[in-house]
mmCIF file of C-alpha atoms in Angstrom:
data_model
loop_
_atom_site.group_PDB
_atom_site.id
_atom_site.type_symbol
_atom_site.label_atom_id
_atom_site.label_comp_id
_atom_site.label_asym_id
_atom_site.label_seq_id
_atom_site.Cartn_x
_atom_site.Cartn_y
_atom_site.Cartn_z
ATOM 1 C CA UNK A 108 -48.915 -44.330 -50.145
ATOM 2 C CA UNK A 109 -46.178 -41.805 -50.925
ATOM 3 C CA UNK A 110 -46.999 -38.166 -50.196
ATOM 4 C CA UNK A 111 -44.966 -36.872 -53.124
ATOM 5 C CA UNK A 112 -46.284 -36.534 -56.639
ATOM 6 C CA UNK A 113 -43.346 -35.630 -58.893
ATOM 7 C CA UNK A 114 -45.683 -34.270 -61.555
ATOM 8 C CA UNK A 115 -47.299 -31.868 -59.049
ATOM 9 C CA UNK A 116 -44.461 -30.952 -56.702
ATOM 10 C CA UNK A 117 -45.411 -28.168 -54.282
ATOM 11 C CA UNK A 118 -43.118 -25.153 -54.178
ATOM 12 C CA UNK A 119 -41.868 -25.655 -50.624
ATOM 13 C CA UNK A 120 -40.891 -29.287 -51.269
ATOM 14 C CA UNK A 121 -39.136 -28.355 -54.478
ATOM 15 C CA UNK A 122 -37.229 -25.525 -52.759
ATOM 16 C CA UNK A 123 -35.877 -28.080 -50.281
ATOM 17 C CA UNK A 124 -34.815 -30.424 -53.087
ATOM 18 C CA UNK A 125 -33.126 -27.485 -54.831
ATOM 19 C CA UNK A 126 -31.147 -26.642 -51.699
ATOM 20 C CA UNK A 127 -30.155 -30.277 -51.206
ATOM 21 C CA UNK A 128 -29.002 -30.305 -54.822
ATOM 22 C CA UNK A 129 -26.879 -27.195 -54.335
ATOM 23 C CA UNK A 130 -25.210 -28.507 -51.177
ATOM 24 C CA UNK A 131 -24.577 -31.937 -52.661
ATOM 25 C CA UNK A 132 -23.086 -30.530 -55.859
ATOM 26 C CA UNK A 133 -20.896 -28.144 -53.855
ATOM 27 C CA UNK A 134 -19.446 -30.959 -51.778
ATOM 28 C CA UNK A 135 -18.897 -33.041 -54.906
ATOM 29 C CA UNK A 136 -16.974 -30.165 -56.485
ATOM 30 C CA UNK A 137 -14.791 -29.888 -53.380
ATOM 31 C CA UNK A 138 -14.019 -33.593 -53.712
ATOM 32 C CA UNK A 139 -13.115 -33.067 -57.374
ATOM 33 C CA UNK A 140 -10.750 -30.212 -56.463
ATOM 34 C CA UNK A 141 -9.030 -32.430 -53.890
ATOM 35 C CA UNK A 142 -8.685 -35.220 -56.424
ATOM 36 C CA UNK A 143 -7.164 -32.934 -59.068
ATOM 37 C CA UNK A 144 -5.037 -31.019 -56.577
ATOM 38 C CA UNK A 145 -6.259 -27.659 -57.817
ATOM 39 C CA UNK A 146 -8.780 -24.950 -56.956
ATOM 40 C CA UNK A 147 -12.135 -25.567 -58.624
ATOM 41 C CA UNK A 148 -14.896 -22.955 -58.716
ATOM 42 C CA UNK A 149 -18.465 -24.247 -58.809
ATOM 43 C CA UNK A 150 -21.778 -22.848 -60.007
ATOM 44 C CA UNK A 151 -25.151 -24.620 -60.027
ATOM 45 C CA UNK A 152 -27.228 -22.896 -62.729
ATOM 46 C CA UNK A 153 -30.098 -25.379 -62.700
ATOM 47 C CA UNK A 154 -31.827 -27.738 -60.263
ATOM 48 C CA UNK A 155 -35.111 -28.936 -61.648
ATOM 49 C CA UNK A 156 -37.544 -31.816 -61.922
ATOM 50 C CA UNK A 157 -37.548 -32.487 -65.640
ATOM 51 C CA UNK A 158 -38.977 -34.940 -68.093
ATOM 52 C CA UNK A 159 -36.714 -37.464 -69.783
ATOM 53 C CA UNK A 160 -36.765 -35.588 -73.100
ATOM 54 C CA UNK A 161 -36.120 -32.221 -71.429
ATOM 55 C CA UNK A 162 -33.029 -33.565 -69.670
ATOM 56 C CA UNK A 163 -31.613 -34.743 -72.987
ATOM 57 C CA UNK A 164 -32.226 -31.311 -74.514
ATOM 58 C CA UNK A 165 -30.594 -29.610 -71.510
ATOM 59 C CA UNK A 166 -27.462 -31.677 -72.126
ATOM 60 C CA UNK A 167 -27.208 -30.529 -75.721
ATOM 61 C CA UNK A 168 -29.514 -32.983 -77.446
ATOM 62 C CA UNK A 169 -30.293 -36.666 -77.127
ATOM 63 C CA UNK A 170 -27.517 -37.582 -79.580
ATOM 64 C CA UNK A 171 -24.780 -35.779 -77.620
ATOM 65 C CA UNK A 172 -21.947 -38.167 -76.800
ATOM 66 C CA UNK A 173 -21.667 -38.471 -73.021
ATOM 67 C CA UNK A 174 -19.759 -40.347 -70.358
ATOM 68 C CA UNK A 175 -22.218 -41.534 -67.717
ATOM 69 C CA UNK A 176 -21.403 -43.046 -64.336
ATOM 70 C CA UNK A 177 -24.361 -44.976 -62.902
ATOM 71 C CA UNK A 178 -24.851 -46.284 -59.356
ATOM 72 C CA UNK A 179 -27.807 -47.834 -57.593
ATOM 73 C CA UNK A 180 -28.644 -46.405 -54.178
ATOM 74 C CA UNK A 181 -29.280 -48.696 -51.225
ATOM 75 C CA UNK A 182 -29.930 -48.310 -47.512
ATOM 76 C CA UNK A 183 -32.639 -46.118 -45.972
ATOM 77 C CA UNK A 184 -33.450 -44.800 -49.445
ATOM 78 C CA UNK A 185 -33.383 -46.624 -52.760
ATOM 79 C CA UNK A 186 -33.096 -45.540 -56.357
ATOM 80 C CA UNK A 187 -30.194 -44.500 -58.561
ATOM 81 C CA UNK A 188 -27.812 -41.646 -59.218
ATOM 82 C CA UNK A 189 -25.965 -40.775 -62.406
ATOM 83 C CA UNK A 190 -23.214 -38.288 -63.091
ATOM 84 C CA UNK A 191 -22.850 -37.345 -66.749
ATOM 85 C CA UNK A 192 -20.234 -35.365 -68.641
ATOM 86 C CA UNK A 193 -19.893 -34.552 -72.298
ATOM 87 C CA UNK A 194 -17.252 -36.821 -73.783
ATOM 88 C CA UNK A 195 -14.944 -33.833 -74.377
ATOM 89 C CA UNK A 196 -15.229 -32.763 -70.730
ATOM 90 C CA UNK A 197 -14.572 -36.337 -69.604
ATOM 91 C CA UNK A 198 -11.348 -36.349 -71.602
ATOM 92 C CA UNK A 199 -10.260 -33.067 -69.995
ATOM 93 C CA UNK A 200 -10.785 -34.505 -66.500
ATOM 94 C CA UNK A 201 -9.005 -37.751 -67.350
ATOM 95 C CA UNK A 202 -6.070 -35.795 -68.812
ATOM 96 C CA UNK A 203 -5.816 -33.663 -65.671
ATOM 97 C CA UNK A 204 -5.992 -36.666 -63.369
ATOM 98 C CA UNK A 205 -3.507 -38.790 -65.303
ATOM 99 C CA UNK A 206 -1.154 -35.977 -66.311
ATOM 100 C CA UNK A 207 -1.276 -36.934 -69.979
ATOM 101 C CA UNK A 208 -3.409 -36.013 -72.968
ATOM 102 C CA UNK A 209 -6.386 -38.173 -73.922
ATOM 103 C CA UNK A 210 -6.536 -38.801 -77.667
ATOM 104 C CA UNK A 211 -10.015 -37.769 -78.917
ATOM 105 C CA UNK A 212 -9.515 -39.879 -82.051
ATOM 106 C CA UNK A 213 -9.253 -43.083 -80.006
ATOM 107 C CA UNK A 214 -11.710 -44.827 -77.667
ATOM 108 C CA UNK A 215 -10.975 -44.406 -73.960
ATOM 109 C CA UNK A 216 -8.216 -46.792 -72.896
ATOM 110 C CA UNK A 217 -8.707 -49.260 -70.070
ATOM 111 C CA UNK A 218 -6.685 -46.976 -67.792
ATOM 112 C CA UNK A 219 -8.789 -43.957 -68.787
ATOM 113 C CA UNK A 220 -12.016 -45.868 -68.165
ATOM 114 C CA UNK A 221 -10.725 -46.799 -64.712
ATOM 115 C CA UNK A 222 -9.859 -43.145 -64.026
ATOM 116 C CA UNK A 223 -13.331 -42.012 -65.131
ATOM 117 C CA UNK A 224 -14.971 -44.588 -62.878
ATOM 118 C CA UNK A 225 -12.897 -43.328 -59.967
ATOM 119 C CA UNK A 226 -13.802 -39.700 -60.749
ATOM 120 C CA UNK A 227 -17.487 -40.631 -60.907
ATOM 121 C CA UNK A 228 -17.288 -42.717 -57.752
ATOM 122 C CA UNK A 229 -15.735 -39.897 -55.731
ATOM 123 C CA UNK A 230 -18.083 -37.223 -57.096
ATOM 124 C CA UNK A 231 -21.305 -39.213 -56.630
ATOM 125 C CA UNK A 232 -20.039 -40.621 -53.330
ATOM 126 C CA UNK A 233 -19.411 -37.112 -52.038
ATOM 127 C CA UNK A 234 -22.874 -36.019 -53.155
ATOM 128 C CA UNK A 235 -24.543 -38.969 -51.431
ATOM 129 C CA UNK A 236 -22.429 -38.443 -48.311
ATOM 130 C CA UNK A 237 -23.664 -34.862 -48.021
ATOM 131 C CA UNK A 238 -27.248 -36.052 -48.526
ATOM 132 C CA UNK A 239 -26.734 -38.635 -45.776
ATOM 133 C CA UNK A 240 -25.332 -35.993 -43.403
ATOM 134 C CA UNK A 241 -28.224 -33.615 -44.080
ATOM 135 C CA UNK A 242 -30.896 -36.256 -43.536
ATOM 136 C CA UNK A 243 -29.230 -38.612 -41.008
ATOM 137 C CA UNK A 244 -30.209 -41.453 -43.330
ATOM 138 C CA UNK A 245 -27.965 -44.371 -44.220
ATOM 139 C CA UNK A 246 -27.223 -44.151 -47.943
ATOM 140 C CA UNK A 247 -24.988 -46.654 -49.715
ATOM 141 C CA UNK A 248 -24.231 -47.100 -53.397
ATOM 142 C CA UNK A 249 -23.187 -49.973 -55.625
ATOM 143 C CA UNK A 250 -19.907 -50.099 -57.532
ATOM 144 C CA UNK A 251 -20.112 -47.512 -60.350
ATOM 145 C CA UNK A 252 -20.609 -48.609 -63.940
ATOM 146 C CA UNK A 253 -19.428 -46.429 -66.808
ATOM 147 C CA UNK A 254 -21.080 -46.008 -70.197
ATOM 148 C CA UNK A 255 -19.855 -43.936 -73.147
ATOM 149 C CA UNK A 256 -22.830 -43.453 -75.439
ATOM 150 C CA UNK A 257 -25.381 -40.980 -76.727
ATOM 151 C CA UNK A 258 -27.276 -39.095 -74.034
ATOM 152 C CA UNK A 259 -30.595 -40.752 -74.919
ATOM 153 C CA UNK A 260 -29.183 -44.262 -74.503
ATOM 154 C CA UNK A 261 -27.548 -43.497 -71.138
ATOM 155 C CA UNK A 262 -30.637 -41.799 -69.694
ATOM 156 C CA UNK A 263 -32.848 -44.687 -70.783
ATOM 157 C CA UNK A 264 -31.454 -46.788 -67.915
ATOM 158 C CA UNK A 265 -33.015 -44.813 -65.023
ATOM 159 C CA UNK A 266 -36.004 -43.903 -67.214
ATOM 160 C CA UNK A 267 -36.921 -47.557 -67.724
ATOM 161 C CA UNK A 268 -36.008 -48.637 -64.208
ATOM 162 C CA UNK A 269 -38.255 -46.074 -62.530
ATOM 163 C CA UNK A 270 -40.898 -45.570 -65.207
ATOM 164 C CA UNK A 271 -43.668 -46.192 -62.681
ATOM 165 C CA UNK A 272 -42.721 -42.978 -60.839
ATOM 166 C CA UNK A 273 -43.771 -40.809 -63.754
ATOM 167 C CA UNK A 274 -41.684 -38.896 -66.247
ATOM 168 C CA UNK A 275 -39.794 -36.645 -63.815
ATOM 169 C CA UNK A 276 -36.166 -36.907 -62.732
ATOM 170 C CA UNK A 277 -34.216 -34.504 -60.524
ATOM 171 C CA UNK A 278 -31.521 -32.850 -62.668
ATOM 172 C CA UNK A 279 -28.699 -30.919 -60.996
ATOM 173 C CA UNK A 280 -26.556 -29.108 -63.542
ATOM 174 C CA UNK A 281 -23.121 -28.140 -62.250
ATOM 175 C CA UNK A 282 -20.515 -25.922 -63.883
ATOM 176 C CA UNK A 283 -17.007 -26.230 -62.485
ATOM 177 C CA UNK A 284 -13.903 -24.413 -63.640
ATOM 178 C CA UNK A 285 -10.204 -24.209 -62.961
ATOM 179 C CA UNK A 286 -8.599 -23.138 -66.228
ATOM 180 C CA UNK A 287 -11.480 -24.384 -68.392
ATOM 181 C CA UNK A 288 -15.239 -24.545 -67.835
ATOM 182 C CA UNK A 289 -16.774 -27.999 -67.640
ATOM 183 C CA UNK A 290 -20.417 -28.953 -67.216
ATOM 184 C CA UNK A 291 -21.544 -31.990 -65.286
ATOM 185 C CA UNK A 292 -25.024 -33.297 -64.617
ATOM 186 C CA UNK A 293 -26.347 -35.230 -61.643
ATOM 187 C CA UNK A 294 -29.534 -37.169 -62.298
ATOM 188 C CA UNK A 295 -31.040 -38.344 -59.007
ATOM 189 C CA UNK A 296 -33.860 -40.874 -59.118
ATOM 190 C CA UNK A 297 -35.022 -41.991 -55.667
ATOM 191 C CA UNK A 298 -38.268 -43.954 -55.512
ATOM 192 C CA UNK A 299 -41.284 -42.054 -54.188
ATOM 193 C CA UNK A 300 -41.069 -43.511 -50.670
ATOM 194 C CA UNK A 301 -37.451 -42.331 -50.566
ATOM 195 C CA UNK A 302 -38.496 -38.795 -51.467
ATOM 196 C CA UNK A 303 -40.878 -38.974 -48.513
ATOM 197 C CA UNK A 304 -38.093 -40.194 -46.208
ATOM 198 C CA UNK A 305 -35.729 -37.438 -47.344
ATOM 199 C CA UNK A 306 -38.290 -34.681 -46.782
ATOM 200 C CA UNK A 307 -39.561 -36.153 -43.501
ATOM 201 C CA UNK A 308 -36.017 -36.443 -42.151
ATOM 202 C CA UNK A 309 -35.528 -32.682 -42.488
ATOM 203 C CA UNK A 310 -38.875 -31.842 -40.907
ATOM 204 C CA UNK A 311 -41.092 -31.451 -43.969
#
């Protein structure tokens, strides 16, 4: 039986998860800066275990239009990871990467969707790579899938998939800026045995 109860997480375990979240988000931001060829400053204002509804509220409301990149996690740990951006922020990143303006009046083009998938793949891949280095666990991920939809609809995927774990998901809010401030959100959902493996691997 798993040692971790997400609804009654002890302070010391949560502090470790918070630190892992900070390090992972920092490495992901470095990867983003490399991709864009510019200096990117990063701030992590929130790392928390939150209920499904609370996460939606944190992102501006369950009807906020978001771009979500979803990947399943495989290897020594299993679960899923999502990286979400408000649709406006996603367009800013795509414009920077492609060197051309994204038209907010039009749906994302096939080329823009491909660019967003690549951005998500590099950011989540960098996060998972840092987690793997910290824990010495083998962590692989599936090919990323992209969804442009309301926050509630996007978050329902991990919520349904891991409903048996309880209502809690690990939210890592990241603010990154070069000339504009953008907010991104990691939602990490390992299964309970994987939480145990992560904490055990770092001596908890």
